[in-house]
mmCIF file of C-alpha atoms in Angstrom:
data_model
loop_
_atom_site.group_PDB
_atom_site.id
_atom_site.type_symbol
_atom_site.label_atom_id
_atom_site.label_comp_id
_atom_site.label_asym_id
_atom_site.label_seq_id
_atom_site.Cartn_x
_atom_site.Cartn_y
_atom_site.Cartn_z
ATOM 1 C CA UNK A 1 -5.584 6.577 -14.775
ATOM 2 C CA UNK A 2 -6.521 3.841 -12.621
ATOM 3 C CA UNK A 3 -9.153 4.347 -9.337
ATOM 4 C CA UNK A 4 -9.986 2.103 -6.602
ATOM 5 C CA UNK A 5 -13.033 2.176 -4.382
ATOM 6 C CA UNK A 6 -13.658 0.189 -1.203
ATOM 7 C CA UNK A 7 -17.698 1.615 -0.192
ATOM 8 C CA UNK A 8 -17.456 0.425 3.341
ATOM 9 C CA UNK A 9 -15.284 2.436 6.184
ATOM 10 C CA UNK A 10 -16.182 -0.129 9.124
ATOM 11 C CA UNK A 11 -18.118 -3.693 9.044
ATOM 12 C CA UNK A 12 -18.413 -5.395 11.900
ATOM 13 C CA UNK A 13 -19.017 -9.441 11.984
ATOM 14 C CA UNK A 14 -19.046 -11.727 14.888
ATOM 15 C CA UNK A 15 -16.229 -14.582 15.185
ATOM 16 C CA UNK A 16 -16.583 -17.777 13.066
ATOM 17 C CA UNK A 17 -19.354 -15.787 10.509
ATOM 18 C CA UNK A 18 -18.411 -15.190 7.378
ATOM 19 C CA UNK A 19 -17.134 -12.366 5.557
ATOM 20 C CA UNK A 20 -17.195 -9.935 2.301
ATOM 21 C CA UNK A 21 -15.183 -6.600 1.484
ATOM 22 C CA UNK A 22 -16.236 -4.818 -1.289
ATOM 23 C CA UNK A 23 -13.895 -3.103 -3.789
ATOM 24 C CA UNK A 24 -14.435 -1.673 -6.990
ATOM 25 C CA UNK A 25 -11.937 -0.515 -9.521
ATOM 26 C CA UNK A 26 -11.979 1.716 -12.884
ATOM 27 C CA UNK A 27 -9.673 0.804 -15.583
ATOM 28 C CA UNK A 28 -9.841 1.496 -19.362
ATOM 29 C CA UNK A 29 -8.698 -2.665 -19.485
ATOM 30 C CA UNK A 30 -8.249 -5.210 -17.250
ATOM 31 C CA UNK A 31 -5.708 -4.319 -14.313
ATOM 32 C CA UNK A 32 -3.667 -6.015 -11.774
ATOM 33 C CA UNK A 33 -5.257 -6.199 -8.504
ATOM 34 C CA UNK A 34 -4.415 -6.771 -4.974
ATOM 35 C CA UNK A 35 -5.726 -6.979 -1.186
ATOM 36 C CA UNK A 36 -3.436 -6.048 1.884
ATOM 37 C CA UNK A 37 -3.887 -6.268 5.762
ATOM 38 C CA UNK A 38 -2.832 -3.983 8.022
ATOM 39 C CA UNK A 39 -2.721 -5.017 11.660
ATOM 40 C CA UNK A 40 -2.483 -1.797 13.931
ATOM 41 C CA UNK A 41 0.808 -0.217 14.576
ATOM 42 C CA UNK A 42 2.203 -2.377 11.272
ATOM 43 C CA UNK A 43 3.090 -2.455 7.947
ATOM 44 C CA UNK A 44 1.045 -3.581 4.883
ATOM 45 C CA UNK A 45 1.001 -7.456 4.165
ATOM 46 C CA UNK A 46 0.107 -8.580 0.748
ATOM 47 C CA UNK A 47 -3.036 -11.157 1.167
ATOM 48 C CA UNK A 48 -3.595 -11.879 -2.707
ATOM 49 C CA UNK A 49 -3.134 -10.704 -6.082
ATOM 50 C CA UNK A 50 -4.678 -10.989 -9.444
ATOM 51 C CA UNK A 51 -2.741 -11.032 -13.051
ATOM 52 C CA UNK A 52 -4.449 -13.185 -15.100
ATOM 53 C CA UNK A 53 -6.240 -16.634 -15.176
ATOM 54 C CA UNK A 54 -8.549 -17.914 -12.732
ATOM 55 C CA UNK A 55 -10.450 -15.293 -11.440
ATOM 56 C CA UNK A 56 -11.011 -16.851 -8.254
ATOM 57 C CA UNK A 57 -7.938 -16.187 -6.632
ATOM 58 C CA UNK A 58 -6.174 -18.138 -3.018
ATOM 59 C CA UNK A 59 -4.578 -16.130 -0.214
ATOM 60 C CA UNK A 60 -3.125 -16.629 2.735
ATOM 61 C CA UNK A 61 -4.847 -16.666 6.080
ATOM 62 C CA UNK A 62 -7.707 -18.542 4.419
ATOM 63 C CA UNK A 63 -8.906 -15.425 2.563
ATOM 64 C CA UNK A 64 -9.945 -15.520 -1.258
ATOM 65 C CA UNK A 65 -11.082 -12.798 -3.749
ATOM 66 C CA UNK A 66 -13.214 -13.220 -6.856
ATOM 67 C CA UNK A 67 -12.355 -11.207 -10.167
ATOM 68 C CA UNK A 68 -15.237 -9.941 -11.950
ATOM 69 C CA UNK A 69 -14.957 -7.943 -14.825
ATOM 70 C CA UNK A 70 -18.853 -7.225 -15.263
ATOM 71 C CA UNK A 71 -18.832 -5.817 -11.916
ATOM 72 C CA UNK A 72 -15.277 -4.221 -11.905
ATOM 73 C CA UNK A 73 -14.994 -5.572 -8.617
ATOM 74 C CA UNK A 74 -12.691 -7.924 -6.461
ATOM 75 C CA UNK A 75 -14.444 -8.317 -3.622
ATOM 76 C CA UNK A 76 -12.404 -10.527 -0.818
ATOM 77 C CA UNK A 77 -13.750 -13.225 1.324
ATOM 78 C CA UNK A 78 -13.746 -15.525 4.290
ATOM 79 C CA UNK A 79 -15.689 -18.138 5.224
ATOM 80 C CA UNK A 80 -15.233 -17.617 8.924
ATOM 81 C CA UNK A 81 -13.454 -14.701 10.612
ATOM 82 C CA UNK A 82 -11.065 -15.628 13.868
ATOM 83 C CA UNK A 83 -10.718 -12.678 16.136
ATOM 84 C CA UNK A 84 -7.108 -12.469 15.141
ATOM 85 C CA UNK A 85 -8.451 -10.970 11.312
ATOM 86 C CA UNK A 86 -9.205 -7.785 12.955
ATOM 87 C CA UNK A 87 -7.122 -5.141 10.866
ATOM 88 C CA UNK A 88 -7.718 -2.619 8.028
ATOM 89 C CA UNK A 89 -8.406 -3.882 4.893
ATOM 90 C CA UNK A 90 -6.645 -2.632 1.654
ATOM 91 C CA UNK A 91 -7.574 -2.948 -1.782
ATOM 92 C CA UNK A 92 -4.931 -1.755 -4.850
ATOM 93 C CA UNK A 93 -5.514 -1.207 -8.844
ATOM 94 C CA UNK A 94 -2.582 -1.422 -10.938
ATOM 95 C CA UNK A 95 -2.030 -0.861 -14.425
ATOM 96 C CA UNK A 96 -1.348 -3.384 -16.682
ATOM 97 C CA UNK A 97 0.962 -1.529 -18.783
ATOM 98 C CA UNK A 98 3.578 0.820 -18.422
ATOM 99 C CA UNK A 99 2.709 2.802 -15.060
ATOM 100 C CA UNK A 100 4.759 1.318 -12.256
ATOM 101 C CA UNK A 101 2.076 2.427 -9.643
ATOM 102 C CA UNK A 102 -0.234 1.021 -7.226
ATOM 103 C CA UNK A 103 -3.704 3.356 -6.922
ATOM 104 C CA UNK A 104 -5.079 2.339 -3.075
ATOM 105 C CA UNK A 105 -8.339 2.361 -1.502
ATOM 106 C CA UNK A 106 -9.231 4.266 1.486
ATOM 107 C CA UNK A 107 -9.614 0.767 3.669
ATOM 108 C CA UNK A 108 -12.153 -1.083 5.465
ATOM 109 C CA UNK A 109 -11.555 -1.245 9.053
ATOM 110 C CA UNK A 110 -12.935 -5.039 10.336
ATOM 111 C CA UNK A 111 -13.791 -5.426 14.345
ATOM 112 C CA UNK A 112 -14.464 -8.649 15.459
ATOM 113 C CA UNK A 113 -17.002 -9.026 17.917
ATOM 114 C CA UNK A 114 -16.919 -12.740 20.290
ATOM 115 C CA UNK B 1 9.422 -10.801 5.119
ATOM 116 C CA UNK B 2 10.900 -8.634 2.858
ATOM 117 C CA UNK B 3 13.766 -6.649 4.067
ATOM 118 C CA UNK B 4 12.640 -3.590 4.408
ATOM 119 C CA UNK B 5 13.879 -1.427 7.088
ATOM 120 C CA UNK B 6 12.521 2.350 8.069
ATOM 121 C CA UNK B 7 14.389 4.793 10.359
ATOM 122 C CA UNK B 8 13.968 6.452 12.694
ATOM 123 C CA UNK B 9 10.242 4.439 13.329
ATOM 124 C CA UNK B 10 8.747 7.726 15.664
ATOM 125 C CA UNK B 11 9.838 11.374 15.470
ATOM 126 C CA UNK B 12 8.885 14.832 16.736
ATOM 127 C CA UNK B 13 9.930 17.591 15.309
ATOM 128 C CA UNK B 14 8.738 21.833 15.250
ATOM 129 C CA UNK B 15 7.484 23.281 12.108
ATOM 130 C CA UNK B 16 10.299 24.493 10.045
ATOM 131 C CA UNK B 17 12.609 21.914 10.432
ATOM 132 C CA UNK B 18 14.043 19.778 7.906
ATOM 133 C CA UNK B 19 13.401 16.332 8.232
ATOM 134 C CA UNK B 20 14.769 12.997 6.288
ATOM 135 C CA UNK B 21 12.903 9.663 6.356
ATOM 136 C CA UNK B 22 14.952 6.898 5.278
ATOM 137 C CA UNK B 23 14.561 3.508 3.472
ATOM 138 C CA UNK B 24 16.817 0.976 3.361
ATOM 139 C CA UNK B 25 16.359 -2.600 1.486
ATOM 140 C CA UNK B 26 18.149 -5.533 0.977
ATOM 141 C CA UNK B 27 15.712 -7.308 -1.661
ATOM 142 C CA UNK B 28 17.862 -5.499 -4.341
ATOM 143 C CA UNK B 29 14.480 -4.222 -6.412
ATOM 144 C CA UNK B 30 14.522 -1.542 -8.513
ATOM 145 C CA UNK B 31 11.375 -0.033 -7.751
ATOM 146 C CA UNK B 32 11.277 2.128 -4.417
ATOM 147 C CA UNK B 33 8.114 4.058 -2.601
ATOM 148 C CA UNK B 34 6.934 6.659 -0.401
ATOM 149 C CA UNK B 35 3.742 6.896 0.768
ATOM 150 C CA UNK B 36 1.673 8.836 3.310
ATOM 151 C CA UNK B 37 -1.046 7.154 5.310
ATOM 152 C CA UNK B 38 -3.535 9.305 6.875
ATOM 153 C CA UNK B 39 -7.154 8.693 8.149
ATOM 154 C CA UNK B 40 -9.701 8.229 5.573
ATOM 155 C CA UNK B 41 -7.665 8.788 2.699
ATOM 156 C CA UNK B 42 -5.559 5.146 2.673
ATOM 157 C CA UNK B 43 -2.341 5.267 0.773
ATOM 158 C CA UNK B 44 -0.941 8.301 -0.890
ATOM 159 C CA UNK B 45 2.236 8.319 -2.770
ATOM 160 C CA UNK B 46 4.594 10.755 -2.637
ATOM 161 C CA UNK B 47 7.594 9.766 -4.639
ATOM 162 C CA UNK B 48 8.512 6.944 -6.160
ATOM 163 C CA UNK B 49 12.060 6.109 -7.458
ATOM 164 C CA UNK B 50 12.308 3.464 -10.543
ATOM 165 C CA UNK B 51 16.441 3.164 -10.511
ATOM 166 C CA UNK B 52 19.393 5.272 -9.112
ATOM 167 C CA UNK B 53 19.185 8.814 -9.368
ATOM 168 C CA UNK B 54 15.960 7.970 -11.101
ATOM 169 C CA UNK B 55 12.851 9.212 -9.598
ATOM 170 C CA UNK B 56 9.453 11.071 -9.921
ATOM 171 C CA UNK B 57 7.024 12.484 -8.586
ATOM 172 C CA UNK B 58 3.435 11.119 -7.039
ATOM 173 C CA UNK B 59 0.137 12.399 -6.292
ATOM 174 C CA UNK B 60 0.999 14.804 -3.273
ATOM 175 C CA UNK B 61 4.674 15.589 -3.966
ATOM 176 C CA UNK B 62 4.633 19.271 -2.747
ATOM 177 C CA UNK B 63 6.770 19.601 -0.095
ATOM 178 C CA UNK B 64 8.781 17.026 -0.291
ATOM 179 C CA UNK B 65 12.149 15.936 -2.018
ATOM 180 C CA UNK B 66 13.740 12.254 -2.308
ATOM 181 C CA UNK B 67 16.980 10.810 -3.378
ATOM 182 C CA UNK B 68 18.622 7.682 -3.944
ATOM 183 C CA UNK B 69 21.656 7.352 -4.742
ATOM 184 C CA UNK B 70 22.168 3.585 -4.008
ATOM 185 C CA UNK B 71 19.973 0.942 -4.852
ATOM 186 C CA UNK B 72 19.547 0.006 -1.242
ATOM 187 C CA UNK B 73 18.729 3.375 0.228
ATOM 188 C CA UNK B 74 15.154 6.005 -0.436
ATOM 189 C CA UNK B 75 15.737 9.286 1.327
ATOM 190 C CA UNK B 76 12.106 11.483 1.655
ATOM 191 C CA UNK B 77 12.776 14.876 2.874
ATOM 192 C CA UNK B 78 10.745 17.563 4.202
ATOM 193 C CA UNK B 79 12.556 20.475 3.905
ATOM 194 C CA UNK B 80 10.868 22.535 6.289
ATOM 195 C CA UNK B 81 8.470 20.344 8.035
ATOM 196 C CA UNK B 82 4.276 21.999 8.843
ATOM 197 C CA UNK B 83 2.004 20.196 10.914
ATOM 198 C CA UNK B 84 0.172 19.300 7.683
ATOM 199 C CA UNK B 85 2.990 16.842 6.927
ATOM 200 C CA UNK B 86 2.510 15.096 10.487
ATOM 201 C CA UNK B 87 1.693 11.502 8.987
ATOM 202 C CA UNK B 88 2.461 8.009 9.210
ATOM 203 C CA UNK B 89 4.958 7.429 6.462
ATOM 204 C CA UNK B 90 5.364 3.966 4.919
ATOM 205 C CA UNK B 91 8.628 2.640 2.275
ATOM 206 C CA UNK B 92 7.599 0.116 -0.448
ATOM 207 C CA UNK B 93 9.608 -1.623 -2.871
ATOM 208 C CA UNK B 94 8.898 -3.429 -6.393
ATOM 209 C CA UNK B 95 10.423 -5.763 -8.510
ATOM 210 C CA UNK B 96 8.389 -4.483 -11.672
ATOM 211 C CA UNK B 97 8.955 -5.980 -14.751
ATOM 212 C CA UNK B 98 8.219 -2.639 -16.475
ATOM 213 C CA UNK B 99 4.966 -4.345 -17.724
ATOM 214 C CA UNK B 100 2.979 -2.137 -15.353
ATOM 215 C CA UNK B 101 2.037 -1.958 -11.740
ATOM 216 C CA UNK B 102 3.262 -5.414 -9.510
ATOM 217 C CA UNK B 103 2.691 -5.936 -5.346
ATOM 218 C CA UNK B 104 4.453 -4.045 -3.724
ATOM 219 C CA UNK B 105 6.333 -5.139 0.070
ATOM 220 C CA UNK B 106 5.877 -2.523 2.752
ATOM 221 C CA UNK B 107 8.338 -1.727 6.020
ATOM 222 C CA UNK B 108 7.264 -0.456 9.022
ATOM 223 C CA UNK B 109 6.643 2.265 8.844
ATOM 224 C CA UNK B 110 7.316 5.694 10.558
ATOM 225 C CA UNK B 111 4.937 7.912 12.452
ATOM 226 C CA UNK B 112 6.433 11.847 12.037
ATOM 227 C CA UNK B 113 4.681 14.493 14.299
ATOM 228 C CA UNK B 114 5.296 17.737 13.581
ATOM 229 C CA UNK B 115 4.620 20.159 16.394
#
Protein backbone atom coordinates (compact mmCIF):
# COMPACT_ATOMS: atom_id res chain seq x y z
CA UNK A 1 0.00 0.00 0.00
CA UNK A 2 0.89 3.38 -0.88
CA UNK A 3 1.85 6.30 2.03
CA UNK A 4 2.28 9.90 1.73
CA UNK A 5 4.13 12.22 4.06
CA UNK A 6 4.14 16.02 4.04
CA UNK A 7 6.87 16.79 7.40
CA UNK A 8 5.75 20.33 7.78
CA UNK A 9 2.18 21.32 9.55
CA UNK A 10 2.70 25.26 9.11
CA UNK A 11 5.54 27.36 7.11
CA UNK A 12 5.28 30.69 7.04
CA UNK A 13 7.04 32.96 4.13
CA UNK A 14 6.72 36.59 3.50
CA UNK A 15 5.03 37.86 0.08
CA UNK A 16 7.10 37.80 -3.17
CA UNK A 17 9.85 35.07 -1.37
CA UNK A 18 9.97 31.98 -2.59
CA UNK A 19 8.64 28.78 -1.65
CA UNK A 20 9.12 24.80 -1.01
CA UNK A 21 6.61 22.05 0.41
CA UNK A 22 7.99 18.97 1.18
CA UNK A 23 6.31 15.60 0.48
CA UNK A 24 7.50 12.26 0.57
CA UNK A 25 5.87 9.13 -0.66
CA UNK A 26 6.44 5.16 -0.23
CA UNK A 27 5.68 2.99 -3.08
CA UNK A 28 6.99 -0.51 -3.99
CA UNK A 29 7.32 1.36 -7.86
CA UNK A 30 6.91 4.48 -9.19
CA UNK A 31 3.33 6.07 -8.43
CA UNK A 32 1.14 8.74 -9.67
CA UNK A 33 1.40 11.84 -7.78
CA UNK A 34 -0.44 14.96 -7.18
CA UNK A 35 -0.60 18.46 -5.22
CA UNK A 36 -4.02 20.18 -4.27
CA UNK A 37 -4.97 23.62 -2.67
CA UNK A 38 -7.43 24.16 -0.41
CA UNK A 39 -8.52 27.73 0.19
CA UNK A 40 -10.56 27.92 3.56
CA UNK A 41 -14.18 27.10 3.60
CA UNK A 42 -13.53 25.22 -0.08
CA UNK A 43 -13.07 22.33 -1.89
CA UNK A 44 -9.81 20.68 -3.11
CA UNK A 45 -8.31 22.10 -6.46
CA UNK A 46 -5.93 19.96 -8.34
CA UNK A 47 -2.52 22.16 -8.81
CA UNK A 48 -0.40 19.38 -10.70
CA UNK A 49 0.06 15.86 -11.34
CA UNK A 50 2.73 13.44 -12.23
CA UNK A 51 2.35 10.12 -14.60
CA UNK A 52 5.27 9.80 -16.37
CA UNK A 53 7.94 11.82 -18.34
CA UNK A 54 9.48 14.91 -17.34
CA UNK A 55 9.86 14.95 -13.87
CA UNK A 56 9.68 18.52 -13.57
CA UNK A 57 6.18 19.03 -13.77
CA UNK A 58 3.93 22.79 -14.65
CA UNK A 59 0.88 23.84 -12.63
CA UNK A 60 -1.31 26.33 -12.49
CA UNK A 61 -1.01 29.44 -10.39
CA UNK A 62 2.69 29.49 -11.27
CA UNK A 63 3.45 26.51 -9.00
CA UNK A 64 5.78 23.52 -10.16
CA UNK A 65 6.84 20.21 -8.49
CA UNK A 66 9.98 18.17 -9.12
CA UNK A 67 9.80 14.21 -9.25
CA UNK A 68 12.59 12.53 -7.66
CA UNK A 69 12.76 9.03 -7.36
CA UNK A 70 16.12 8.93 -5.22
CA UNK A 71 14.45 11.00 -2.75
CA UNK A 72 10.82 9.60 -3.07
CA UNK A 73 9.80 13.01 -2.95
CA UNK A 74 7.73 15.67 -4.98
CA UNK A 75 8.35 18.54 -3.35
CA UNK A 76 6.23 21.70 -4.90
CA UNK A 77 7.47 25.12 -5.57
CA UNK A 78 7.11 28.80 -6.20
CA UNK A 79 9.28 31.26 -7.03
CA UNK A 80 7.38 34.02 -5.32
CA UNK A 81 4.29 33.63 -3.12
CA UNK A 82 1.30 36.45 -3.61
CA UNK A 83 -0.75 36.77 -0.50
CA UNK A 84 -3.62 35.23 -2.36
CA UNK A 85 -1.51 31.46 -2.11
CA UNK A 86 -2.44 31.31 1.43
CA UNK A 87 -4.33 27.84 1.75
CA UNK A 88 -3.56 24.25 2.87
CA UNK A 89 -1.42 22.39 0.91
CA UNK A 90 -2.18 18.74 -0.20
CA UNK A 91 -0.02 16.17 -1.43
CA UNK A 92 -1.59 12.54 -2.91
CA UNK A 93 0.20 9.00 -3.83
CA UNK A 94 -1.54 6.88 -6.16
CA UNK A 95 -0.94 3.57 -7.38
CA UNK A 96 0.07 2.88 -10.61
CA UNK A 97 -1.77 -0.22 -11.02
CA UNK A 98 -4.93 -1.57 -10.18
CA UNK A 99 -6.00 0.36 -6.85
CA UNK A 100 -8.36 3.15 -7.82
CA UNK A 101 -7.30 5.21 -4.67
CA UNK A 102 -5.72 8.34 -3.77
CA UNK A 103 -3.51 7.95 -0.23
CA UNK A 104 -3.38 11.93 1.14
CA UNK A 105 -1.10 13.77 3.26
CA UNK A 106 -1.99 15.44 6.39
CA UNK A 107 -1.36 19.15 4.66
CA UNK A 108 0.79 22.03 5.05
CA UNK A 109 -0.99 25.03 6.11
CA UNK A 110 0.93 28.30 4.23
CA UNK A 111 0.35 32.00 5.93
CA UNK A 112 1.53 34.72 4.12
CA UNK A 113 2.99 37.39 5.95
CA UNK A 114 3.21 41.30 3.92
CA UNK B 1 -15.01 23.26 -12.53
CA UNK B 2 -16.16 19.99 -12.38
CA UNK B 3 -19.73 19.51 -11.60
CA UNK B 4 -19.82 18.39 -8.52
CA UNK B 5 -22.55 19.31 -6.27
CA UNK B 6 -22.89 18.39 -2.26
CA UNK B 7 -26.13 18.74 -0.22
CA UNK B 8 -27.12 19.91 2.23
CA UNK B 9 -23.45 22.10 2.56
CA UNK B 10 -24.01 22.59 6.80
CA UNK B 11 -26.04 20.36 9.13
CA UNK B 12 -26.73 19.78 12.83
CA UNK B 13 -27.99 16.98 13.97
CA UNK B 14 -28.24 14.92 17.86
CA UNK B 15 -26.45 11.74 18.31
CA UNK B 16 -28.55 8.92 17.17
CA UNK B 17 -29.91 10.21 14.24
CA UNK B 18 -29.59 8.96 10.87
CA UNK B 19 -28.07 11.13 8.55
CA UNK B 20 -27.53 11.01 4.49
CA UNK B 21 -24.88 13.10 2.70
CA UNK B 22 -25.43 13.29 -0.86
CA UNK B 23 -23.37 13.60 -4.11
CA UNK B 24 -24.52 14.46 -7.19
CA UNK B 25 -22.33 14.82 -10.59
CA UNK B 26 -22.80 15.62 -13.94
CA UNK B 27 -19.15 14.73 -15.32
CA UNK B 28 -20.63 11.19 -15.93
CA UNK B 29 -17.30 9.34 -14.23
CA UNK B 30 -17.41 6.18 -12.97
CA UNK B 31 -15.39 6.55 -10.04
CA UNK B 32 -17.19 8.24 -6.93
CA UNK B 33 -15.67 9.28 -3.24
CA UNK B 34 -16.25 9.97 0.26
CA UNK B 35 -13.94 11.35 2.35
CA UNK B 36 -13.65 12.81 5.86
CA UNK B 37 -11.47 15.81 6.55
CA UNK B 38 -10.52 16.41 10.02
CA UNK B 39 -7.62 18.39 11.67
CA UNK B 40 -4.30 16.89 11.41
CA UNK B 41 -5.22 13.85 9.77
CA UNK B 42 -5.92 15.38 5.92
CA UNK B 43 -8.10 13.19 3.80
CA UNK B 44 -9.66 9.99 4.91
CA UNK B 45 -11.78 7.89 2.73
CA UNK B 46 -14.65 6.35 3.66
CA UNK B 47 -16.25 4.69 0.72
CA UNK B 48 -15.62 4.73 -2.56
CA UNK B 49 -18.01 3.49 -5.34
CA UNK B 50 -16.28 2.24 -8.81
CA UNK B 51 -19.83 1.75 -10.90
CA UNK B 52 -23.59 1.34 -9.98
CA UNK B 53 -24.41 -0.68 -7.17
CA UNK B 54 -20.69 -1.17 -7.09
CA UNK B 55 -18.89 -0.04 -4.10
CA UNK B 56 -16.37 -0.72 -1.22
CA UNK B 57 -15.16 0.06 1.54
CA UNK B 58 -12.15 2.66 2.69
CA UNK B 59 -9.92 3.16 5.50
CA UNK B 60 -12.52 4.30 8.25
CA UNK B 61 -15.74 2.71 6.94
CA UNK B 62 -17.29 1.83 10.38
CA UNK B 63 -20.24 3.53 10.76
CA UNK B 64 -21.13 4.37 7.72
CA UNK B 65 -23.12 2.94 4.64
CA UNK B 66 -23.27 4.35 0.88
CA UNK B 67 -25.27 3.67 -2.16
CA UNK B 68 -25.54 4.55 -5.62
CA UNK B 69 -27.81 3.56 -7.57
CA UNK B 70 -27.35 6.05 -10.50
CA UNK B 71 -24.30 7.07 -11.96
CA UNK B 72 -24.95 10.65 -11.05
CA UNK B 73 -25.81 10.27 -7.41
CA UNK B 74 -23.25 8.93 -3.97
CA UNK B 75 -25.42 8.61 -0.91
CA UNK B 76 -23.04 8.34 2.60
CA UNK B 77 -25.12 7.49 5.50
CA UNK B 78 -24.66 7.54 9.09
CA UNK B 79 -27.05 5.49 10.47
CA UNK B 80 -27.07 6.69 13.84
CA UNK B 81 -24.92 9.69 13.88
CA UNK B 82 -22.05 10.19 17.41
CA UNK B 83 -20.24 13.24 17.83
CA UNK B 84 -17.18 11.29 16.63
CA UNK B 85 -18.62 11.47 13.10
CA UNK B 86 -18.95 15.44 13.37
CA UNK B 87 -16.57 16.19 10.27
CA UNK B 88 -16.23 18.06 7.23
CA UNK B 89 -17.25 15.65 4.54
CA UNK B 90 -15.97 16.08 0.97
CA UNK B 91 -17.46 14.02 -2.62
CA UNK B 92 -14.78 13.22 -5.27
CA UNK B 93 -15.12 11.76 -8.54
CA UNK B 94 -12.65 9.86 -11.08
CA UNK B 95 -12.50 9.04 -14.49
CA UNK B 96 -9.96 6.06 -13.83
CA UNK B 97 -8.87 4.16 -16.53
CA UNK B 98 -8.64 1.10 -14.23
CA UNK B 99 -4.79 1.47 -14.63
CA UNK B 100 -4.60 2.64 -11.02
CA UNK B 101 -5.14 5.73 -8.99
CA UNK B 102 -5.95 9.19 -11.39
CA UNK B 103 -6.80 13.05 -9.86
CA UNK B 104 -9.53 13.14 -8.49
CA UNK B 105 -12.22 16.59 -8.67
CA UNK B 106 -13.61 17.55 -5.30
CA UNK B 107 -17.21 19.48 -4.45
CA UNK B 108 -17.75 21.51 -1.74
CA UNK B 109 -17.99 20.05 0.63
CA UNK B 110 -20.27 19.60 3.75
CA UNK B 111 -19.56 20.43 7.36
CA UNK B 112 -21.94 17.79 9.65
CA UNK B 113 -22.05 18.60 13.46
CA UNK B 114 -23.34 16.21 15.47
CA UNK B 115 -24.52 17.43 18.85
Amino acid sequence: AQSVTQPDIHITVSEGASLELRCNYSYGATPYLFWYVQSPGQGLQLLLKYFSGDTLVQGIKGFEAEFKRSQSSFNLRKPSVHWSDAAEYFCAVGARFGNEKLTFGTGTRLTIIP
Amino acid sequence: DAGITQSPRHKVTETGTPVTLRCHQTENHRYMYWYRQDPGHGLRLIHYSYGVKDTDKGEVSDGYSVSRSKTEDFLLTLESATSSQTSVYFCAISESTGTGGREQYFGPGTRLTVT
